Coordinates of C-alpha atoms and ligand atoms in Angstrom, one line a residue:
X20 CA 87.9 30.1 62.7
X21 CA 85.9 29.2 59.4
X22 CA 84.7 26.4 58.8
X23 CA 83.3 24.3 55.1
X24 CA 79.7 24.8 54.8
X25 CA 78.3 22.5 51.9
X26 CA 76.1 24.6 49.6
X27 CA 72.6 22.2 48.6
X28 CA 70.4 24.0 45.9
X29 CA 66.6 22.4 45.5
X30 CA 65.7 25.5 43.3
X31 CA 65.2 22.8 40.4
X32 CA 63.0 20.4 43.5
X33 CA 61.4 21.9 46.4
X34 CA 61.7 25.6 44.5
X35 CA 60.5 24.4 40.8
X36 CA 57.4 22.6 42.7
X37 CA 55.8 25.5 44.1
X38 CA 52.9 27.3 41.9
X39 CA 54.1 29.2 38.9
X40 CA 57.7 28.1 39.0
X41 CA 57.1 24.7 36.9
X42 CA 59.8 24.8 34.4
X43 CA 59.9 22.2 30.8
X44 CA 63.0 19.4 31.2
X45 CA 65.5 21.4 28.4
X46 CA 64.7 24.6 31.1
X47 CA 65.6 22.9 34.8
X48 CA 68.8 21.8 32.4
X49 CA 69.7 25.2 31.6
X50 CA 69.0 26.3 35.1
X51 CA 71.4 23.2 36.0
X52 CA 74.0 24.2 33.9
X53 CA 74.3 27.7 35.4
X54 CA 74.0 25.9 38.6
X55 CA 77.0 24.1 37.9
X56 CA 79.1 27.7 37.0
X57 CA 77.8 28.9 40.1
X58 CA 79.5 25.8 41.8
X59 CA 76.8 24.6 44.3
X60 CA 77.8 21.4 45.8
X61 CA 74.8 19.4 45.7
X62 CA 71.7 20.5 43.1
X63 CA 68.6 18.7 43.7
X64 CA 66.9 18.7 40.4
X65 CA 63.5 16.5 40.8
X66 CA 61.0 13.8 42.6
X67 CA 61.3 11.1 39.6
X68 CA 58.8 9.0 41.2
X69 CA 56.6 12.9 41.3
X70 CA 56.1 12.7 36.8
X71 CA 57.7 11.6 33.5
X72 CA 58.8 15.1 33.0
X73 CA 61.0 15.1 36.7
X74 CA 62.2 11.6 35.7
X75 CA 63.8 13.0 32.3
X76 CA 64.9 16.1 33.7
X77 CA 66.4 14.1 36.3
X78 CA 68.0 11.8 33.7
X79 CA 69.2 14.5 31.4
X80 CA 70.8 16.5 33.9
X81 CA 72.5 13.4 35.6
X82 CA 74.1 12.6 32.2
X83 CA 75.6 16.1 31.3
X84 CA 76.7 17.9 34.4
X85 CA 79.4 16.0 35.9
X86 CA 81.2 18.4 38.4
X87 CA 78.1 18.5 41.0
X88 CA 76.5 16.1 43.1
X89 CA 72.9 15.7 41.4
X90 CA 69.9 14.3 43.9
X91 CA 66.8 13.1 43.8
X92 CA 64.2 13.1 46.0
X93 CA 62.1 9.7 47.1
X94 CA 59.4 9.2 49.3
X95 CA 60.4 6.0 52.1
X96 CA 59.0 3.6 49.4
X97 CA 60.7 1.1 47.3
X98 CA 58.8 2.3 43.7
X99 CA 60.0 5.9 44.6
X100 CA 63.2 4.8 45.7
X101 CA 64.3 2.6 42.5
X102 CA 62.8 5.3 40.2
X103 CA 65.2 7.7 41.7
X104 CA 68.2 5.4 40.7
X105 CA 67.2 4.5 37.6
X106 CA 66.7 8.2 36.7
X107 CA 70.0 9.0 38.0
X108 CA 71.9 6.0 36.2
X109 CA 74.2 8.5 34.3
X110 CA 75.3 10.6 36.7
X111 CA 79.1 10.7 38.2
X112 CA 77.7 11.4 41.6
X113 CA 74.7 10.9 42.5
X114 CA 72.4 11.1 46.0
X115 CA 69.1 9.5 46.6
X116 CA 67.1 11.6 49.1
X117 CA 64.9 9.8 50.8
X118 CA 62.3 11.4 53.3
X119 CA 59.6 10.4 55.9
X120 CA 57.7 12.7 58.2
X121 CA 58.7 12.0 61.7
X122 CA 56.2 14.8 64.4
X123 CA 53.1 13.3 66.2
X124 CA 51.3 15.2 63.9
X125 CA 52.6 14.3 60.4
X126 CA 52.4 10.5 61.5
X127 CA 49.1 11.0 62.9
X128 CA 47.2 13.0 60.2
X129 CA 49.0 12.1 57.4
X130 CA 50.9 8.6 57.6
X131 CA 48.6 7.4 60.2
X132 CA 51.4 5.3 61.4
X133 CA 52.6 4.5 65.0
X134 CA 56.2 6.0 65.9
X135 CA 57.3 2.6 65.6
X136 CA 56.3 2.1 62.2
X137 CA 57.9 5.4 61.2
X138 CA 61.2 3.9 62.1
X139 CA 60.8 0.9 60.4
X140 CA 60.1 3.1 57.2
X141 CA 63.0 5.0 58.0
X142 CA 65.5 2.0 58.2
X143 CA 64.5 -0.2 55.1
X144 CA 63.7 3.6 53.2
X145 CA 67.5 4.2 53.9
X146 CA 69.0 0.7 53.3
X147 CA 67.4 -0.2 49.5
X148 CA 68.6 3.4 48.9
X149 CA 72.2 2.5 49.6
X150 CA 71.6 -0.4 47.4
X151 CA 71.9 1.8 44.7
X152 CA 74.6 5.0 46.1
X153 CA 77.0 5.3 48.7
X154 CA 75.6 9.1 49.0
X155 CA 72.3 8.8 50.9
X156 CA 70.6 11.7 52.3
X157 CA 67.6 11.6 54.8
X158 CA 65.4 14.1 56.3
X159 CA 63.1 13.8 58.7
X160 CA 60.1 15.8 57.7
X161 CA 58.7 18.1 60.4
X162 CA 62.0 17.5 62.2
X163 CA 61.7 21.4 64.1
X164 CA 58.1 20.2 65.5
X165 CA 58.8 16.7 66.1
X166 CA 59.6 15.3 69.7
X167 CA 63.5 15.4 70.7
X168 CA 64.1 12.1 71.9
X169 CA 61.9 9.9 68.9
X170 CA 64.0 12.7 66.5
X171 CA 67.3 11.4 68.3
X172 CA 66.0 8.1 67.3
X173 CA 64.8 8.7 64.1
X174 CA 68.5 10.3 63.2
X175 CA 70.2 7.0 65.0
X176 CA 68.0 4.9 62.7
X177 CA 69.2 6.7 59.8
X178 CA 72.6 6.5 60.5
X179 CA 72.7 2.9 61.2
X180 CA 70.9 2.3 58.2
X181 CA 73.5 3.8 56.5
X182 CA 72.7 7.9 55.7
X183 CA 75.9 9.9 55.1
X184 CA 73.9 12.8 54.9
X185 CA 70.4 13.8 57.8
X186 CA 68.6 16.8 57.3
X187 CA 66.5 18.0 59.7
X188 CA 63.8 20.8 58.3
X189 CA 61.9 23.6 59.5
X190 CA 59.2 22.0 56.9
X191 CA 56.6 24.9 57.7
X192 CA 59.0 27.9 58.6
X193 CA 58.0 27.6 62.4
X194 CA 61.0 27.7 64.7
X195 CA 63.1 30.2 65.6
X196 CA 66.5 31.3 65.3
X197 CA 67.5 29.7 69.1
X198 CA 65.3 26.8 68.8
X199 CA 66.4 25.2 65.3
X200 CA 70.0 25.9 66.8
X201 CA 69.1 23.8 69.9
X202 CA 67.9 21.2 67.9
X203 CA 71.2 21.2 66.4
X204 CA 73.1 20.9 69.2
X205 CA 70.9 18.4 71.3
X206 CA 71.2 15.7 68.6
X207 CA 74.6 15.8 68.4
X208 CA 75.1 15.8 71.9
X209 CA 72.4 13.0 72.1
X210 CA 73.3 10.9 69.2
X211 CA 77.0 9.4 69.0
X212 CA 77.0 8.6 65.3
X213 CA 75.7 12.1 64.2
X214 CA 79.4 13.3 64.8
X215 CA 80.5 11.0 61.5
X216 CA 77.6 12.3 59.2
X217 CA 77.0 15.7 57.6
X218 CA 74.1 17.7 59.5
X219 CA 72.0 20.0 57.2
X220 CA 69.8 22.4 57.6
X221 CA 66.8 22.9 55.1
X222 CA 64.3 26.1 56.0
X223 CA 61.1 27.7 55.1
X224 CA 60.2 31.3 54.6
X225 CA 57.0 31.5 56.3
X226 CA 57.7 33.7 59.4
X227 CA 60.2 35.2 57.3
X228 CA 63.1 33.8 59.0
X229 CA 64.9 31.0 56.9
X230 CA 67.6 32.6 56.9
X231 CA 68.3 33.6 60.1
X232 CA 67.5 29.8 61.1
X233 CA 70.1 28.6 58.8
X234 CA 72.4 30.8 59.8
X235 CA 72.0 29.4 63.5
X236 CA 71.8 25.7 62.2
X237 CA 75.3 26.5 60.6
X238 CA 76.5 28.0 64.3
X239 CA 75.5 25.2 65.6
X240 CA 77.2 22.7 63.8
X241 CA 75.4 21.9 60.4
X242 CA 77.6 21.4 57.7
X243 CA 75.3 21.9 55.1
X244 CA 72.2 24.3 54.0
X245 CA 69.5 23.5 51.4
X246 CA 68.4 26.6 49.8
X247 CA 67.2 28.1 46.5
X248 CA 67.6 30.8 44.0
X249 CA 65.4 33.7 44.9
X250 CA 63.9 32.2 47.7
X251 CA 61.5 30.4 45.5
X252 CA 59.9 27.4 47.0
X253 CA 56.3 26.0 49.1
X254 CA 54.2 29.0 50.1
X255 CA 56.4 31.6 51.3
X256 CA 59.7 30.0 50.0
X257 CA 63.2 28.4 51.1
X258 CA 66.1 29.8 52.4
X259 CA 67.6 32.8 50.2
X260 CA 70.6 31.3 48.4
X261 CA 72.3 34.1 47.6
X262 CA 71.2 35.7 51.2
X263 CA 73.4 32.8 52.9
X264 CA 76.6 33.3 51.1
X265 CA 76.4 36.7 50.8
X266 CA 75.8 37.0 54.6
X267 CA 79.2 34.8 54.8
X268 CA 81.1 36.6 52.6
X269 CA 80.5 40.1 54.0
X270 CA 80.6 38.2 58.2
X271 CA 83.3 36.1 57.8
X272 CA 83.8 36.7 61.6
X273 CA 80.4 36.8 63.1
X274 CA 79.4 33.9 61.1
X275 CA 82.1 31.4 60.8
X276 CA 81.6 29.8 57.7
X277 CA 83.0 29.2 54.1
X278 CA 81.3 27.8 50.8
X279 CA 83.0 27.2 47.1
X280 CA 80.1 29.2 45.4
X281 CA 81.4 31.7 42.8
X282 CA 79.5 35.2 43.6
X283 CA 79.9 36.5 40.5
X284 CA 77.4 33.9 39.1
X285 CA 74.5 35.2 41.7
X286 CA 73.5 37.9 40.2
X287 CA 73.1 36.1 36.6
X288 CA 71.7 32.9 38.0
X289 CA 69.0 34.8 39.9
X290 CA 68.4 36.7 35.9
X291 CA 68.6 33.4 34.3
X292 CA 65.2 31.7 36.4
X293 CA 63.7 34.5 36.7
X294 CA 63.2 34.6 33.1
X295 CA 62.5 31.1 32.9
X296 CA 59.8 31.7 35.6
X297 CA 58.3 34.8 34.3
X298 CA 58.9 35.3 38.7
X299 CA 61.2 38.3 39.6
X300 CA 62.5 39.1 43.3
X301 CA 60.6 42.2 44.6
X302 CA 62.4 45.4 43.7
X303 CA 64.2 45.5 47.5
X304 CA 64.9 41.8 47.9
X305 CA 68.2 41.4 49.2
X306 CA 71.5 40.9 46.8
X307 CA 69.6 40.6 43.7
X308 CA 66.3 42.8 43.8
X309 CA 66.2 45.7 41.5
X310 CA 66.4 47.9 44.1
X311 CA 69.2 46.4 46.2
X312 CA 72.1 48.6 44.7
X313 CA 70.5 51.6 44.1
X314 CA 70.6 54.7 46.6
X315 CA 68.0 56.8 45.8
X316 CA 68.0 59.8 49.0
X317 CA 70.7 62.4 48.5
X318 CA 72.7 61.5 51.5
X319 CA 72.9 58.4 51.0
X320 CA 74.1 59.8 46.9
X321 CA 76.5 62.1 48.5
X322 CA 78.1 59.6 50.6
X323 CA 78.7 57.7 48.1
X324 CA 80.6 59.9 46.1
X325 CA 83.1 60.4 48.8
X326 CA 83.0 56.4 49.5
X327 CA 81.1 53.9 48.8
X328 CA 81.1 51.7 51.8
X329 CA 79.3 54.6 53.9
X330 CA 75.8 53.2 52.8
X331 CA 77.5 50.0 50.5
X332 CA 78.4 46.8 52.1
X333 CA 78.4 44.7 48.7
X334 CA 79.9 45.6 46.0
X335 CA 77.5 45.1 43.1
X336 CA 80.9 43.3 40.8
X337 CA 80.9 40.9 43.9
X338 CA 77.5 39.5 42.4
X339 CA 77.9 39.8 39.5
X340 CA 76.0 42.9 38.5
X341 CA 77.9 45.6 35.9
X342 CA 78.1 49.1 37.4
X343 CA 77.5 51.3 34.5
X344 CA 75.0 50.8 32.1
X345 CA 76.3 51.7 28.8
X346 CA 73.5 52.9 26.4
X347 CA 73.6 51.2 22.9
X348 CA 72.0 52.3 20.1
X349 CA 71.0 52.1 16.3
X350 CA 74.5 52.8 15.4
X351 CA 76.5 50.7 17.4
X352 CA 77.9 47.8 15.8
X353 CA 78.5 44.3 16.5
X354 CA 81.9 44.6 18.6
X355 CA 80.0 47.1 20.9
X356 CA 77.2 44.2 21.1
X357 CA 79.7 41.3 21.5
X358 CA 81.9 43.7 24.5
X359 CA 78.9 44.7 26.2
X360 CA 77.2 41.7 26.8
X361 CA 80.8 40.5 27.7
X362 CA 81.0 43.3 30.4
X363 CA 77.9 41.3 31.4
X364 CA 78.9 38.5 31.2
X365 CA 78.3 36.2 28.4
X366 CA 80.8 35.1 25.8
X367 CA 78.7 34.7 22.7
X368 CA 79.7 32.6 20.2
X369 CA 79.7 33.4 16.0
X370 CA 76.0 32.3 16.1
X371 CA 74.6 33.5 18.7
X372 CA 75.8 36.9 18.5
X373 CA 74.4 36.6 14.6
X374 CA 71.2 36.0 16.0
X375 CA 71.2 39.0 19.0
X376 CA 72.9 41.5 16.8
X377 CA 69.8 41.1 14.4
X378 CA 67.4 41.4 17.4
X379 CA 69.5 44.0 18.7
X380 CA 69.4 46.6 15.1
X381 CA 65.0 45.8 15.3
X382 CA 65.0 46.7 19.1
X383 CA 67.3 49.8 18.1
X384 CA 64.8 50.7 15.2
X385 CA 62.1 51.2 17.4
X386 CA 63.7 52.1 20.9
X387 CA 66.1 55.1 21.2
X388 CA 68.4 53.5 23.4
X389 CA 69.2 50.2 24.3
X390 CA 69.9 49.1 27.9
X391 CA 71.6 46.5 29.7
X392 CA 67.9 45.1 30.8
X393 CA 67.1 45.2 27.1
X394 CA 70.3 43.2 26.3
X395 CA 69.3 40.6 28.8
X396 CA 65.9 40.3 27.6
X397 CA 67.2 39.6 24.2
X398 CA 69.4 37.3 25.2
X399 CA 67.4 34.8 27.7
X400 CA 64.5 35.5 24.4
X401 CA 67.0 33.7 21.8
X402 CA 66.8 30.7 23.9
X403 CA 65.2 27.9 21.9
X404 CA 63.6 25.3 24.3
X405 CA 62.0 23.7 21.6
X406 CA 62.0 23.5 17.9
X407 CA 60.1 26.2 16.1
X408 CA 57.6 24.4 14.1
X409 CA 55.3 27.0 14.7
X410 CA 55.9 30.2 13.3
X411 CA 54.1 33.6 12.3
X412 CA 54.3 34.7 9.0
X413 CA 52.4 37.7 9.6
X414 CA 50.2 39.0 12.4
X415 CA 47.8 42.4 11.8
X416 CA 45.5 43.4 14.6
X417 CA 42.9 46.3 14.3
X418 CA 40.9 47.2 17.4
X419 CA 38.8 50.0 18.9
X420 CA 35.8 50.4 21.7
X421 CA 35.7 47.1 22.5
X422 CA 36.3 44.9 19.6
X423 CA 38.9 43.7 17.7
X424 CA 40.2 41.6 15.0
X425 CA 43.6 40.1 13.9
X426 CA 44.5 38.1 11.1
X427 CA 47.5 35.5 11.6
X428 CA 49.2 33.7 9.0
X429 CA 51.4 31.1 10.3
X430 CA 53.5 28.2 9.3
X431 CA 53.1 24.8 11.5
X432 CA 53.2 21.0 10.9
X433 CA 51.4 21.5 7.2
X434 CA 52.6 21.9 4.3
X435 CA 52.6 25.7 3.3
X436 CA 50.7 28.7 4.9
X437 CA 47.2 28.6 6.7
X438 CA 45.6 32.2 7.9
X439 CA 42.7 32.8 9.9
X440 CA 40.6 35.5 11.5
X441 CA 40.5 35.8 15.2
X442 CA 37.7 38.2 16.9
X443 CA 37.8 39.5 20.4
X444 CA 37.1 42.0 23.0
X445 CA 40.8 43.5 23.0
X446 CA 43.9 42.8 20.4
X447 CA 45.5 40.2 22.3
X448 CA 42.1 37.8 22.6
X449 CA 41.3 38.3 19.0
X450 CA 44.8 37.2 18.2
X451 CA 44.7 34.1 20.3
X452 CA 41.6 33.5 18.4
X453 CA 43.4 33.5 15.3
X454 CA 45.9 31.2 16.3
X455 CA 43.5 28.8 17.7
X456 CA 41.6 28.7 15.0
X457 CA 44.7 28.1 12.8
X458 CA 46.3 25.1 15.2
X459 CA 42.8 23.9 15.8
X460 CA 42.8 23.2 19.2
X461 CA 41.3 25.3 22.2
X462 CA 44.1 27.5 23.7
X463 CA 43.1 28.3 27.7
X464 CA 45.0 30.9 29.0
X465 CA 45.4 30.3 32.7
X466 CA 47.5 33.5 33.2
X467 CA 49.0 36.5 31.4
X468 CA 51.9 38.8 33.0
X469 CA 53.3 41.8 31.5
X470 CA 56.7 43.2 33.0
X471 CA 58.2 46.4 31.2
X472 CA 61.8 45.7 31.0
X473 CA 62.8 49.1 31.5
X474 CA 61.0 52.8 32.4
X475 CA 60.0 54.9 29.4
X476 CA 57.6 55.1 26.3
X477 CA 59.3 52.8 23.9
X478 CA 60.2 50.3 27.1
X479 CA 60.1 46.3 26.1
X480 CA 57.3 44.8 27.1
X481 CA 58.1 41.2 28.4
X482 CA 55.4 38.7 28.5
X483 CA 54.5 35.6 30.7
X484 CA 52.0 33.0 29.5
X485 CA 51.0 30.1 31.0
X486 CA 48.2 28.5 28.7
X487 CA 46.3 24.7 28.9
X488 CA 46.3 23.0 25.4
X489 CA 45.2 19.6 25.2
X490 CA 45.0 19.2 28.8
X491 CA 48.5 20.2 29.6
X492 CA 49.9 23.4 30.7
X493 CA 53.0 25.5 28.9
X494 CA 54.6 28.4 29.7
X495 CA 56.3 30.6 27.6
X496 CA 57.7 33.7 27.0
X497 CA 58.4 36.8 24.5
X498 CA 59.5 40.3 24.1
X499 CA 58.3 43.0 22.1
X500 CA 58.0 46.9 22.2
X501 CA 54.7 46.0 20.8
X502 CA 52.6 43.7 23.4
X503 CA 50.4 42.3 21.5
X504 CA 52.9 40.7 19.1
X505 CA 54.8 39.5 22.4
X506 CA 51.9 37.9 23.4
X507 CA 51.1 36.2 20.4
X508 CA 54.6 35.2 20.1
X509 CA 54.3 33.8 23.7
X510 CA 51.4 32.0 23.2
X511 CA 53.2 30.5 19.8
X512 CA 56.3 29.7 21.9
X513 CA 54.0 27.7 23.9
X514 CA 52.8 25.9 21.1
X515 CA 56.1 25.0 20.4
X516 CA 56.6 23.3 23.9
X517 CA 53.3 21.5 23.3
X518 CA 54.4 20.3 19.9
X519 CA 57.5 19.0 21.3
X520 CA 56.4 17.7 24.5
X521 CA 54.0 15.6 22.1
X522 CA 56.9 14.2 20.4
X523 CA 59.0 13.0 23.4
X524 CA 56.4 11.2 25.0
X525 CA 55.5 9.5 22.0
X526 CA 59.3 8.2 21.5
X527 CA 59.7 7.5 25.2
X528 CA 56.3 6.0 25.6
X529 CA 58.6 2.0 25.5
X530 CA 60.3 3.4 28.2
X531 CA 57.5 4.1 30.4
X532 CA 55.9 0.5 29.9
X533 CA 58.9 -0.4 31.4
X534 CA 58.8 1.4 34.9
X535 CA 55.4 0.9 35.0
X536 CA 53.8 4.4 34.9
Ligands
KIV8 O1 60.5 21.0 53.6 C1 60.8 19.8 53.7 O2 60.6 19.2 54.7 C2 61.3 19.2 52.5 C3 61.8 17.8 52.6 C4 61.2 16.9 51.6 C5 63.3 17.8 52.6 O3 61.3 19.8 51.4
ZN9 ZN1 61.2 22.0 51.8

């Protein structure tokens, strides 16, 4: 029998807050949006009381996505706690998540708070959260290495205080398969009220078994999993989304369970912040690797030929990922644009596909053929986070044994043109030089990361920038067959963040008097 397992993404929370997956506001709502066609139940999307940039995320994607519960987390403390509210004011369901590290250890070294005191936090954490929400979520950090019988009490404390929700996480990827099951079962056995609240599991990658430990949890009687998109999250990551329902759909039997996601959405969703990260699965990461799809030794081929589900348990349309990959090229006009990237699928609008066809017909110029990864890089490219008031007008580099030099002419915040001369040891550090010395500000570049979107000569080269202006770090993207114009237009996409970023804060800064940052 198969039972309704609620689906909780913290790709935008416990995933974005992991080194180099930070993502700008008008990103995590983009990812949110797309979260919302993939139909997760729950998205948590930030720690308000954490920044001013999770606080407006959280608000902006409270006040447009209206078909998902959106949560937020909160520490056990009443600034935390109200900050989370007020950032999710506009939502039509919304879930304070309030957590407090219940094992000997956490309260030991890091509270430094007696086992009685932890309760306490738990109880009056939970109750001025359900001043604000009927949906109240609380996990008990550390809940896999925390005592049984103070975590039985922990939950009961919960409950009574008024959680509809208790999660119980493997916060450092420690237990088992048959242990985090156990743990399951023993505090429903042990604790009457846990039978009226939803149970969830929430699991870390580090001994490489989130998965299988969620899978258990769900055996045992969880009725919701916390995962994210890729895996991404602390250290070695969370639970595998797409691992979880895929591993449902394909073991309905073995496994038990049902969730509302929309598989066709995986496969896209997984595209979609991995080009906001600049972070891709490994090639043979399950579902939505590279590699996951492809059958490289001739059996496996010839098998495959006579039927695929001899070495093919998914089928690749199940997640969303087109079969053939048509090849476009210099002559193909904008109906075999607009069709393909529907075969993809995206339904462009008048606009947008004015915008991709152009990028398309230069692409075409300089590539012989056009793939599918191509497409997609164009397309998550013409994605406009910010307002372009930065721009190149032109961009010439010369270089050879160890020095070069570009000239940039750009447009910016000025009236008219400015151009400058950048020197460096290699074409793309003279031509951050350039425009440095044009914006006037000291550009730090804390990391560079070039993917090639697909094998060959003339393949796109994609670029990954994160860079420190002003104190502040951006990252940003851009595509080129040349590099070193992808990089500069990275680094100017970047600018463009910074610029922008400048300009909220100044017109929020009322707002922030107010709470009291
Ligand atoms: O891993 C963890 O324990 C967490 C909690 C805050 C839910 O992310
Ligand atoms: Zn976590």
């Amino acid at each position: 029998m198969s039972r309704d397992v609620l689906i909780f993404d913290t790709t935008l929370r416990d995933g974005e807050q992991s080194p180099g997956n930070s993502l700008a506001p008008e990103e995590k709502l983009r990812l949110a949006r797309q979260l919302e066609t993939l139909r997760v139940d729950v998205m948590e999307v930030g720690f308000p009381a954490a920044s001013e940039g999770d606080f407006r995320a959280v608000g902006a994607i409270a006040a447009e996505i209206r078909g998902t519960v959106i949560a937020a987390l909160a520490r056990c403390r009443e600034r935390d706690i109200d900050l989370a509210a007020d950032a999710l004011r506009g939502a039509a369901r919304g879930r304070i998540h309030v957590f407090a590290a219940t094992s000997d250890l956490h309260l030991r070294e890091k509270l430094r708070i007696t086992r009685d005191a932890a309760l306490e936090l738990v109880r009056d954490g939970v109750r001025r959260a359900r001043r604000f929400t009927d949906d109240v979520e609380f996990s008990a950090e550390d809940a896999s290495r925390t005592d049984l019988d103070f975590l039985s009490r922990v939950v009961e404390t919960a409950i009574a205080a008024g959680a509809t929700t208790v999660n119980l996480p493997d916060t450092v990827g420690y237990a088992t398969p048959q242990e985090y099951a156990a743990m399951f079962r023993a505090v429903r056995e042990r604790v009457p009220g846990a039978a009226g609240v939803v149970l969830s599991a929430h699991c870390h990658d580090d001994l490489g078994l989130a998965v299988a430990n969620s899978l258990a949890a769900i055996e045992a009687g969880a009725g919701q999993v916390e995962c994210t998109i890729n895996g991404i999250g602390e250290r070695a990551g969370n639970a595998a989304l797409e691992e979880i329902v895929m591993a449902g759909r394909v073991r309905p039997q073995a496994l038990g369970f049902r969730c509302r996601i929309e598989s066709r959405e995986l496969y896209r969703t997984s595209q979609l912040l991995s080009h906001l990260t600049g972070s891709f699965p490994q090639p043979n990461k399950a579902v939505v690797g590279r590699n996951a799809f492809a059958h490289e030794a001739g059996i496996h081929q010839h098998g495959m030929l006579q039927r695929g589900e001899t070495y093919e348990i998914i089928q690749p349309e199940t997640v969303g990922i087109a079969r053939s990959s048509l090849v476009l090229g210099r002559h193909s006009g904008r109906h075999g644009l607009a069709r393909r990237y529907r075969e993809l699928g995206y339904e462009l609008d008048d606009q947008q596909l004015d915008v991709l066809y152009a990028d398309f017909i230069s692409l075409a110029e300089r590539k012989r053929t056009v793939l599918d990864e191509d497409l997609l890089t164009l397309l998550h490219d013409s994605f406009q986070d910010a307002p372009e008031t930065y721009a190149f007008s032109e961009l010439t580099v010369s270089c050879g044994s160890g020095s070069a030099t570009a000239e940039a002419r750009m447009t910016g915040p000025w009236p008219g043109d400015r151009t400058a001369t950048g020197r460096g040891d290699g074409p793309i550090a003279a031509a951050f030089n350039a425009v440095a010395e044009i914006v006037g500000r000291p550009v730090d570049v804390e990391s560079l990361s070039l993917r090639s979107v697909t094998p060959g000569r003339d393949s796109v080269g994609q670029v990954f920038l994160q860079v420190r202006i002003d104190g502040k770090t951006f990252s940003a993207h851009s595509a080129s067959t040349d590099i070193v114009e992808a990089s500069a237009r990275a680094l100017v996409n970047a600018l463009n963040k910074l610029h922008h970023a400048d300009h909220l804060e100044a017109s929020s800064l009322n707002d922030i008097y107010l709470w009291g940052v």
